[in-house]
Amino acid sequence: MSAELRVERLRKVFATGAPAVDDVSFAVGAGEIVALLGPSGCGKTTTLRCVAGLEHPSAGVVRIGGATVSAPSEGVLVPPRARNVGMVFQSYAVWPHMTVEQNVAYPLRQRRTSRAEIERRTAETLKLVGLSEFARRPVVSLSGGQMQRVALARSLVYEPALLLLDEPLSNLDANLRLRLRDDLRRIIKRTGVTALYVTHDQAEAAVLGDRVGVMRDGRLLQIGPPAEIYNRPAELFVAQFTGASNLLAGRVLDRDGEFGTVEAPSGHRLVAWLPPRVSAGAAVRIAVRPENVRFGADGAGGSGPNRFTARVLVQRYEGAQTVYSLAVLGGKLAALELGSSARYAVDSEVDIVLPPALCWAYPDEEDAVANR
Amino acid sequence: MLPLARPGVIAAMTLLFILSVRELGSSLFLYSSRTMVMAVLLLDYYNQNINITAAFSLVQTALLAVLIGFAHWLSRGAADTGIARVR
Amino acid sequence: MATSLALADQVRPAPRLASFRLGGWLWSGLLLALLAFLVLYPTFMLLYGALSGTNPVVDGFNLSAVSLDNFIEVLANPNVHFALVNTLVVCGGGTAIAVVIGLGFAWIVVRTNTPCKALIATAGLVPLFVPPLVAGVAWTILGSPRTGLINTVLAWLGTDWRLNFYSMPGLIAVFGMYYAPYVYMFTSAALRNMDPSLEEAAEISGASALGTLRTITFPLIAPAIIAATLLSFIVMLGIYGIPAVLGAPANISVLTTYIFNLTAWSPPLYSTAAAVAILLMIVTGLLVVLQQMVLSGKSFTTVAGKAFRPRSLDLGRWRYFTLALAIVYLLVVAVLPTLALVIAAFRKYLFFRGAASLFDLKQYGLQHFDNLFSNPLTTLSMVNTVEVALITAVAGGVLAFAIGYTVNRTNAPGRRAVDLIATLPVAIPGLVIGVAYLWAWIGLPGGLYGTIWILALAFIARFMPDTVKVLSTSLMQIHRELEEAAAGSPPSARSCCRWRGPA
C-alpha cells in the first residue's frame, strides 16, 4: 500500500556549520513521485535520510501514511526498519557476499515471511526489474546498472509504503543512465509506490518526477510540476539551475499585471515576466534559456514584442544541434538551434524573438549560480 | 621521479634501521664476540642479572623511541605504514 | 566506473614507463644474482643440511648423502613434537586473545563515539614498538611467581591469589596482548573502508542492529579478520624473545627456542636445528599462502568515488566504559611494563619486604647503569648495532628501491621472478634465516662469518619483503597522484589500503 508522505518544517543541524536542512515542508501524495533537485550540499540527501530515519532531525515532523515517524519535539523517532520504506542508494549498497536472489529475499526473511511466499515474491520482483535470469548469480558479477536493478528489487520486494531513491543513477555511465531513468519511472509507476527521488540532474528530475522540488542551502525554493519549474522559475537560482544560462541586465520601466517592460543598457526594450516582488524602477536580470531563443522573423507580420536583430559571434556545431553566441541588447546571448544543419554563419545578422513568457526578470540582488 | 620517490626511500630506510636495531632471532646465530649486538647482549644479561637487563632494556627502548620519533619527523607519517609490520 | 577493493591489497600495476631490452636482461640478471646470493643460496644450504646432515662447504658436496632420513628422524623426535604442540597452543591461544582485543579496539575506534579516540587509536599501536624481548623481560619482572611485582602487591593486599607468567597461560596472555595491533590494523581498515550504506540498507530492509552486525557487517569483514588472524599467528610463530624468557623457567619450549637450544649444545646439532627450522618454515609458508589466498580470493568490491563517513554508534554512558577498557589495555601493555623496567633498573635489589618499600627512595640509585656501562661489551654492542643498522638501511634501502622500481615501473624481463624471490623471506622466520646464514657461511674460511656484514646481509634478506612493499606503495602513490593531478582532481582523498599492514 502506497502512502502519503508529509514533511513539515523539517530542520537538521549538524555539529558544525549552517543547518543542512532549514525549515523544509512538502507533501508527496500517495502514488506520486517527487524529485528533489539541487546542487551538492543543498540538503536534499539529508532530507531524504531524515525521512528514512537514518538521520535524526533537529526539528519538524515527518509523517508516513498519517503515522508520525519523526517528531523531535514529541520525542518520536521510529527506527528505519519500522518505517516500512524502501531505499535505493547511490552506491547501490548491494551485499557483495550474497547472490542476486539472496539480496532481494533479505527483507522478506527479516520479516519472517514463509519460504514459498519469499520465493514467489522474489521471482516476481526480479521479473519486474528484468533480472530473472540472473537470480542465482553472485551480485558482484553484475554490471553497475544491473546492481542498481537488484537494489531496486530489494527495496520493492516487501511492498513498502514509500520508496526513497538517493541519486540512484549518478554512478552509472551516460547511456545506461538514460535507459535506467526511463525504466525506473515505468517500474515505480507500475508498483504504484509513493516515491521521493533525490538528484542533481535536472533532466532526471523532470523525467522522473510528477513534481520537482528545487533546493538550495537547506531550503526548498520551489516545488511544482516540471513544466512549471521550467517555465515559471520562482527564483533566479531555480531558473539558472534548470538551465536558463543567459542573463541580461536591465531596469523595469513599468509593470502591467504579470508582465512588465524592461530597458536594456543598449536602450532596447523588452517585455518580460516579473515575479510579484519586482516593481517599476527595480534593477533586474533577465534569465533566458538558450533553447527558448527563437530564430527568424516569427510569424507573417513580423510585429509584436521582443524582436531583435543579433549578430552571430561564435558558432559551435555539435552535430545534432548548434550553439550560437549572439551579440544583442548590449550583451551576449547563447542560443540553440536544433537539427544537424547550422543555418547562421559567424558575423551574419539574424532576427530573433525572445517570447515574453519565457523571459523572466529577477531582482538584481538575487544570487546567481556560481560557475555556470 | 627520484625526488618524488624520496619520501618512500627515506621511509624504507628508517624502517630498516629500526627493524635492525630490534632484530634478535637471526642475530642469535650470526654474532661473534667482536660483533655483539644489543638484542643478543640483552639476552645475555637476562641470564645473569635482571636489574642490569632492565637498565639495558630502558636504554634500548629509549634509543628506539628516539629513532621512531626521528623517522616520523623525517617522513612526516610515511614511516608509520612500514612500522606497522615491525615484528 | 571506479571500483576498488574493499579490503587490503591489490594495487593495480602502473603502466610500464621505461623499456629496455639487452640492458634489461643485464639489469634483471644482476638483481636476480643478488637475490639468489641473499635468499636462495642460504635457503638451499639449509635445505641441504636438513636433508643430508652434512654441510657441503665443510664436508664436501655429496648428492648421495641427501635423503629424508635426517628429516624423518627429527620429525619422529618427541622433543620436536612437544615443541611443535607447545608452539601451536601458544600461538593459537595468543592469536585468539589478539583477535578479541584487536577486533574490540577496531570497533571502538571506528564505530563508536567513545571519547579520546585519537588516544585509543595510538594506544592500540603502542605494542608494535616494543621489542618482544623487552616485553618478555618486563613481564618476568611483573609476573614471576615468587618475586614478581604483581604478586608482591597481591601479597600486600592480603589475598592468596597469585599470578604466574612462567606458564602456558602467561605466555599466551603476553603474546595476545602484544600482537593484538596486527588484528586491530587490519580490521579497523576493513571497517573504515566499508560503505556505510551496506549496513543502512540492511536496517531499512528490516534488520535489527544485531541482525545487521551478524548478517552484513561480520561476513563482510570476515576475510580481513581471517587474514589478520593468520598474520598474527605467523608473526608469533617466529618470535623468540618472549618464549625464551617466559617459557624457559617452566621448561616450555617452542620451535624457536628449541632450534636455538639445539645449536647451543656441545657439540651443536646444526643439522637437526636445520631440519626443525625447515619444519617451522613449512608451517609459516603454508600459512602465508593461505593468508594471501584469503586476501585475494574474497575481495568484495564496492563502489569507490567518495570517501565514506563511517557510522558511529552512540554508546550513551557506555562510552566511558569503552574508554576505560582502552585505558586498561594501555596500562597493562605499556605503563605497567615500563614501570616495572624503571623500578628494576633503578632499584638496588628486587626484593620487597612489602609493597610500602616500593616507595623507599633510599633503595633507588644508578648503580645498575654504572655496572651496565662498565662492561665494554655494552658500548661495543651499541656501536655494532648502529653500524649494522646503518649498513642495512642504506644497502637494503637502495636494493629495495631498485627492486621496487624494476617490478612496478619497468617492463624489464624477469621482473616477476625478482618480485617473487624478494617476497620469499616473508615465509622465513628470523631465527630460520639466522640458521640458514650460519649454515651457508660458517664453513667458508676468511669469509663473512664473524663480521658485521653477515648480520647486515641477513637483515637485508629478512626485511626485504617489508622494505620493497613500503617502497612499492609509495611508487604507486606517485603514479596515482600524477594521474589525478593530470585529470584535474585533487590528490587522493580516497583511502588506499596496503599489503598486510594497512595504514
Coordinates of C-alpha atoms in Angstrom, one line a residue, chain A residues 3 15 27 55 83 88 95-96 128 141 174-175 195 213 219 234 238 258 289 351:
Chain A
A3 CA 1.0 6.1 1.4
A15 CA 27.5 19.6 14.9
A27 CA 4.0 16.6 0.8
E55 CA 19.4 10.8 10.2
R83 CA 9.1 2.7 8.9
V88 CA 18.0 2.8 -3.2
W95 CA 25.6 -7.0 -0.4
P96 CA 28.6 -8.5 -2.2
L128 CA 9.7 -6.6 -12.7
S141 CA 29.4 -10.4 -11.2
A174 CA 25.7 8.2 -19.5
N175 CA 24.0 5.7 -21.9
A195 CA 8.5 7.9 -4.2
G213 CA 11.3 20.5 -5.7
R219 CA 15.9 25.5 1.8
A234 CA 10.2 31.4 -8.8
V238 CA 15.9 27.9 -9.9
E258 CA 2.4 39.6 -14.5
R289 CA 17.1 29.6 -21.8
D351 CA 16.4 38.1 -36.4

